[in-house]
Amino acid sequence: MIRSFLTVSTGTLASRLLGFARDSLIAALLGTGAVADAFLAAFQLVNVVRRLLSEGALNAALIPAWLRIRDRDGEAAAAAFAGRVLGTVSAALVVSSIGIALLMPLIITVIAPGFLGSSTLDLAVQNARLMLPYLAFAGPVTVLMGLLNAQGRFALTAFSPLLFNIALIAAIAALLAWHADAVLAAWMLAATVGIAGLLQLLMLLSQRSARLAAPLRVSFDKEMRAFFAKAIPGMIASSGPQWLMVAGAIIASATPAAVSWLYFANRLIELPLGIVGVAMGTVLVPELTRAVGSDDRVAVAHAESRALELATG
């Protein structure tokens, strides 16, 4: 567990540090005015959905189910189950992205009511719509990362998020060198968010992770309904911190530049949580699943004890 924890923590630390570099460059590119507020309000909305998927209960439901089916029925049955999950999640997110795009003016008005009656609202809607393709890629990425974690392949899942930040940093550097207008720069950066998600998905697929989820199907059979009945309530229950961020943006949106200030401050606070909490959860779920599946109470207690020791130092 220690080796896996260090691997995931290192990847998470590298990703968070690149995230700080990315955010510093965003501040240099857009400043902290209306354009930055519009971009960050839209980016925060996409980020909330991404974290609900990647750090929420989807993988906490997927990993035990996949391991149980693999141990009981074999690799082919587990791959077929994962293929139905991947296909259904992907289809649902594509449809949801289209619906969200149509409702985006209303959604931005709800999460940033202070923008109402100003050009910032239109900018936020435009930026959010440009970012929406990322949501269609976030679902498949989350499922494939969960399957790799279930196999103990933590290095790939720990370091693949670096691509997201690298793509954005490269785009920002080019825009800074080009001396692009702030509004145009925000549009181009918003479009890059979707491209970054595609790059992350392609990297996972290049490692043959798709073989873990085949054939790809959309299904709402009894097994899928039971799976989502476990995953969705867990995602809702774990979404509290994300909605606190949204609540902060709702309040801050009435003050010019406050959305930007709040976003950058929150990024600093979340650094230790990401390095320790998220990394430990990523490693602990497969460990506990195997121990519980074999009815090994000693292994369960050992995993929990080691996790507490590592988390508390």
XYZ file of N, CA and C in Angstrom, residues 75-190:
348
model
N -12.647 -12.835 -16.568
C -12.255 -11.568 -17.184
C -13.249 -11.095 -18.242
N -13.763 -12.024 -19.057
C -14.669 -11.637 -20.144
C -15.953 -11.030 -19.603
N -16.500 -11.627 -18.547
C -17.733 -11.104 -17.952
C -17.491 -9.735 -17.326
N -16.335 -9.567 -16.676
C -16.008 -8.271 -16.074
C -15.845 -7.205 -17.152
N -15.211 -7.561 -18.276
C -15.039 -6.606 -19.373
C -16.386 -6.231 -19.983
N -17.297 -7.207 -20.108
C -18.627 -6.919 -20.654
C -19.403 -5.980 -19.733
N -19.295 -6.212 -18.422
C -19.946 -5.326 -17.451
C -19.381 -3.914 -17.554
N -18.053 -3.812 -17.588
C -17.415 -2.496 -17.686
C -17.765 -1.813 -19.006
N -17.912 -2.589 -20.083
C -18.303 -2.014 -21.366
C -19.685 -1.397 -21.320
N -20.595 -2.025 -20.579
C -21.938 -1.461 -20.434
C -21.900 -0.195 -19.585
N -21.084 -0.201 -18.529
C -20.944 1.004 -17.699
C -20.351 2.144 -18.520
N -19.278 1.853 -19.248
C -18.603 2.880 -20.044
C -19.526 3.443 -21.118
N -20.233 2.566 -21.819
C -21.134 3.022 -22.870
C -22.284 3.846 -22.335
N -22.852 3.410 -21.224
C -24.003 4.114 -20.651
C -23.600 5.466 -20.081
N -22.485 5.506 -19.346
C -22.002 6.771 -18.785
C -21.657 7.753 -19.906
N -20.991 7.266 -20.946
C -20.604 8.143 -22.060
C -21.828 8.720 -22.752
N -22.814 7.862 -23.044
C -24.032 8.332 -23.714
C -24.781 9.333 -22.847
N -24.864 9.042 -21.545
C -25.584 9.940 -20.636
C -24.920 11.310 -20.575
N -23.592 11.336 -20.582
C -22.890 12.616 -20.496
C -22.975 13.404 -21.800
N -22.997 12.718 -22.935
C -23.169 13.421 -24.212
C -24.537 14.088 -24.257
N -25.576 13.335 -23.888
C -26.935 13.893 -23.872
C -27.035 15.027 -22.854
N -26.432 14.819 -21.671
C -26.466 15.856 -20.634
C -25.753 17.121 -21.092
N -24.635 16.962 -21.801
C -23.885 18.125 -22.283
C -24.721 18.959 -23.243
N -25.479 18.284 -24.113
C -26.349 19.008 -25.050
C -27.434 19.765 -24.289
N -28.042 19.087 -23.298
C -29.075 19.749 -22.500
C -28.534 20.919 -21.703
N -27.342 20.744 -21.122
C -26.723 21.819 -20.345
C -26.395 23.010 -21.241
N -25.939 22.731 -22.471
C -25.620 23.819 -23.403
C -26.850 24.671 -23.690
N -27.997 24.015 -23.857
C -29.234 24.746 -24.139
C -29.685 25.572 -22.937
N -29.431 25.036 -21.741
C -29.881 25.704 -20.515
C -28.796 26.573 -19.877
N -27.664 26.735 -20.558
C -26.521 27.399 -19.937
C -26.819 28.813 -19.431
N -27.571 29.664 -20.163
C -27.855 30.998 -19.605
C -28.542 30.932 -18.244
N -29.487 29.999 -18.103
C -30.179 29.844 -16.820
C -29.233 29.321 -15.748
N -28.391 28.351 -16.109
C -27.468 27.756 -15.141
C -26.472 28.797 -14.635
N -25.899 29.576 -15.539
C -24.939 30.607 -15.128
C -25.624 31.666 -14.272
N -26.870 31.994 -14.599
C -27.614 32.967 -13.787
C -27.803 32.458 -12.364
N -28.011 31.137 -12.225
C -28.207 30.547 -10.896
C -26.904 30.526 -10.107
N -25.795 30.113 -10.748
C -24.539 29.974 -10.003
C -23.764 31.286 -9.897
N -24.137 32.282 -10.697
C -23.476 33.595 -10.621
C -24.513 34.690 -10.829
N -25.455 34.840 -9.892
C -26.529 35.824 -10.080
C -26.028 37.257 -10.160
N -24.844 37.507 -9.619
C -24.284 38.852 -9.691
C -23.914 39.279 -11.096
N -23.824 38.304 -12.031
C -23.499 38.638 -13.419
C -24.712 39.159 -14.183
N -25.909 38.964 -13.622
C -27.139 39.308 -14.337
C -27.149 40.792 -14.700
N -27.488 41.079 -15.947
C -27.562 42.458 -16.407
C -26.245 43.045 -16.857
N -25.194 42.214 -16.931
C -23.888 42.706 -17.373
C -23.360 41.822 -18.497
N -22.330 42.307 -19.172
C -21.721 41.532 -20.253
C -20.995 40.295 -19.731
N -20.698 40.279 -18.427
C -20.009 39.134 -17.833
C -20.842 37.868 -17.965
N -22.166 38.001 -17.888
C -23.052 36.840 -18.023
C -22.890 36.207 -19.399
N -22.910 37.025 -20.435
C -22.760 36.494 -21.795
C -21.397 35.833 -21.983
N -20.361 36.453 -21.433
C -19.022 35.873 -21.539
C -18.951 34.520 -20.836
N -19.555 34.423 -19.651
C -19.539 33.170 -18.898
C -20.284 32.072 -19.653
N -21.429 32.410 -20.243
C -22.204 31.435 -21.017
C -21.394 30.939 -22.210
N -20.757 31.856 -22.919
C -19.948 31.475 -24.083
C -18.790 30.566 -23.677
N -18.096 30.937 -22.596
C -16.970 30.123 -22.137
C -17.425 28.740 -21.691
N -18.528 28.686 -20.953
C -19.019 27.404 -20.456
C -19.417 26.480 -21.603
N -20.055 27.020 -22.617
C -20.443 26.192 -23.767
C -19.219 25.657 -24.511
N -18.182 26.459 -24.599
C -16.957 25.999 -25.253
C -16.269 24.892 -24.453
N -16.452 24.898 -23.133
C -15.834 23.884 -22.282
C -16.620 22.575 -22.231
N -17.885 22.591 -22.626
C -18.760 21.436 -22.432
C -18.262 20.130 -23.054
N -17.579 20.144 -24.208
C -17.079 18.861 -24.726
C -16.236 18.088 -23.721
N -15.611 18.817 -22.795
C -14.806 18.125 -21.780
C -15.644 17.143 -20.974
N -16.901 17.501 -20.690
C -17.752 16.626 -19.891
C -17.993 15.297 -20.590
N -18.080 15.315 -21.918
C -18.292 14.078 -22.665
C -17.083 13.150 -22.562
N -15.890 13.723 -22.372
C -14.681 12.913 -22.228
C -14.426 12.524 -20.770
N -14.934 13.304 -19.827
C -14.650 13.060 -18.408
C -15.219 11.726 -17.941
N -16.393 11.347 -18.439
C -16.999 10.080 -18.034
C -16.164 8.883 -18.434
N -15.826 8.727 -19.740
C -14.966 7.612 -20.134
C -13.618 7.602 -19.420
N -13.029 8.778 -19.232
C -11.744 8.851 -18.525
C -11.886 8.313 -17.104
N -12.948 8.700 -16.417
C -13.162 8.256 -15.042
C -13.339 6.747 -14.963
N -14.141 6.181 -15.861
C -14.378 4.735 -15.851
C -13.087 3.975 -16.140
N -12.335 4.399 -17.151
C -11.088 3.712 -17.498
C -10.063 3.819 -16.375
N -9.993 4.978 -15.725
C -9.070 5.125 -14.598
C -9.478 4.216 -13.443
N -10.776 4.090 -13.199
C -11.248 3.197 -12.149
C -10.880 1.752 -12.426
N -11.007 1.319 -13.682
C -10.656 -0.052 -14.046
C -9.158 -0.296 -13.890
N -8.348 0.683 -14.253
C -6.900 0.548 -14.075
C -6.539 0.500 -12.594
N -7.207 1.309 -11.777
C -6.968 1.269 -10.332
C -7.341 -0.090 -9.758
N -8.423 -0.670 -10.260
C -8.853 -1.985 -9.778
C -7.797 -3.047 -10.053
N -7.017 -2.848 -11.111
C -5.936 -3.778 -11.443
C -4.619 -3.423 -10.755
N -4.640 -2.355 -9.964
C -3.423 -1.945 -9.282
C -2.465 -1.162 -10.150
N -2.925 -0.671 -11.303
C -2.070 0.114 -12.216
C -2.235 1.600 -11.885
N -1.674 1.990 -10.756
C -1.905 3.336 -10.233
C -1.073 4.409 -10.929
N 0.081 4.046 -11.455
C 0.975 5.058 -12.028
C 0.319 5.777 -13.204
N -0.310 5.012 -14.099
C -0.932 5.617 -15.276
C -2.060 6.554 -14.880
N -2.893 6.119 -13.941
C -4.021 6.964 -13.536
C -3.557 8.166 -12.721
N -2.440 8.024 -12.011
C -1.945 9.134 -11.193
C -1.343 10.244 -12.046
N -0.703 9.858 -13.149
C 0.021 10.851 -13.947
C -0.728 11.298 -15.196
N -1.782 10.592 -15.591
C -2.521 11.008 -16.793
C -3.179 12.384 -16.652
N -3.641 12.806 -15.442
C -4.203 14.162 -15.333
C -3.209 15.278 -15.634
N -1.909 14.955 -15.629
C -0.920 15.981 -15.970
C -1.155 16.529 -17.374
N -1.663 15.679 -18.269
C -1.901 16.115 -19.645
C -2.868 17.289 -19.711
N -3.882 17.266 -18.836
C -4.872 18.342 -18.816
C -4.192 19.678 -18.551
N -3.369 19.718 -17.500
C -2.697 20.970 -17.146
C -1.627 21.354 -18.160
N -0.922 20.362 -18.700
C 0.116 20.655 -19.695
C -0.499 21.292 -20.935
N -1.647 20.759 -21.374
C -2.314 21.312 -22.558
C -2.744 22.755 -22.321
N -3.310 23.029 -21.136
C -3.746 24.393 -20.837
C -2.565 25.345 -20.689
N -1.496 24.878 -20.045
C -0.308 25.724 -19.887
C 0.287 26.064 -21.250
N 0.346 25.083 -22.146
C 0.872 25.338 -23.491
C 0.011 26.362 -24.230
N -1.310 26.235 -24.094
C -2.209 27.186 -24.757
C -2.043 28.592 -24.187
N -1.935 28.688 -22.852
C -1.779 30.002 -22.220
C -0.462 30.640 -22.636
N 0.609 29.841 -22.662
C 1.914 30.373 -23.066
C 1.855 30.928 -24.488
N 1.172 30.207 -25.378
C 1.042 30.679 -26.762
C 0.230 31.968 -26.826
N -0.841 32.045 -26.040
C -1.684 33.243 -26.041
C -0.949 34.443 -25.450
N -0.132 34.196 -24.417
C 0.666 35.287 -23.848
C 1.692 35.793 -24.859
N 2.317 34.864 -25.575
C 3.305 35.267 -26.577
C 2.644 36.021 -27.732
N 1.397 35.664 -28.009
C 0.656 36.273 -29.111
C 0.053 37.619 -28.707
N 0.025 37.900 -27.396
C -0.590 39.119 -26.861
C -2.060 39.215 -27.289
N -2.766 38.096 -27.122
C -4.162 38.023 -27.563
C -5.059 38.897 -26.695
N -6.116 39.423 -27.305
C -7.148 40.150 -26.565
C -7.725 39.243 -25.485
N -8.078 39.815 -24.322
C -8.506 39.008 -23.180
C -9.738 38.164 -23.497
N -10.723 38.743 -24.161
C -11.947 37.996 -24.478
C -11.643 36.848 -25.432
N -10.874 37.120 -26.480
C -10.497 36.077 -27.432
C -9.655 35.006 -26.752
N -8.750 35.431 -25.866
C -7.909 34.479 -25.140
C -8.762 33.559 -24.276
N -9.786 34.115 -23.618
C -10.672 33.299 -22.789
C -11.423 32.280 -23.635
N -11.899 32.696 -24.804
C -12.596 31.757 -25.693
C -11.676 30.611 -26.122
N -10.466 30.956 -26.524
C -9.535 29.933 -27.003
C -9.115 28.997 -25.873
N -8.944 29.562 -24.682
C -8.577 28.735 -23.537
C -9.732 27.816 -23.147
N -10.961 28.323 -23.225
C -12.131 27.494 -22.924
C -12.231 26.327 -23.899
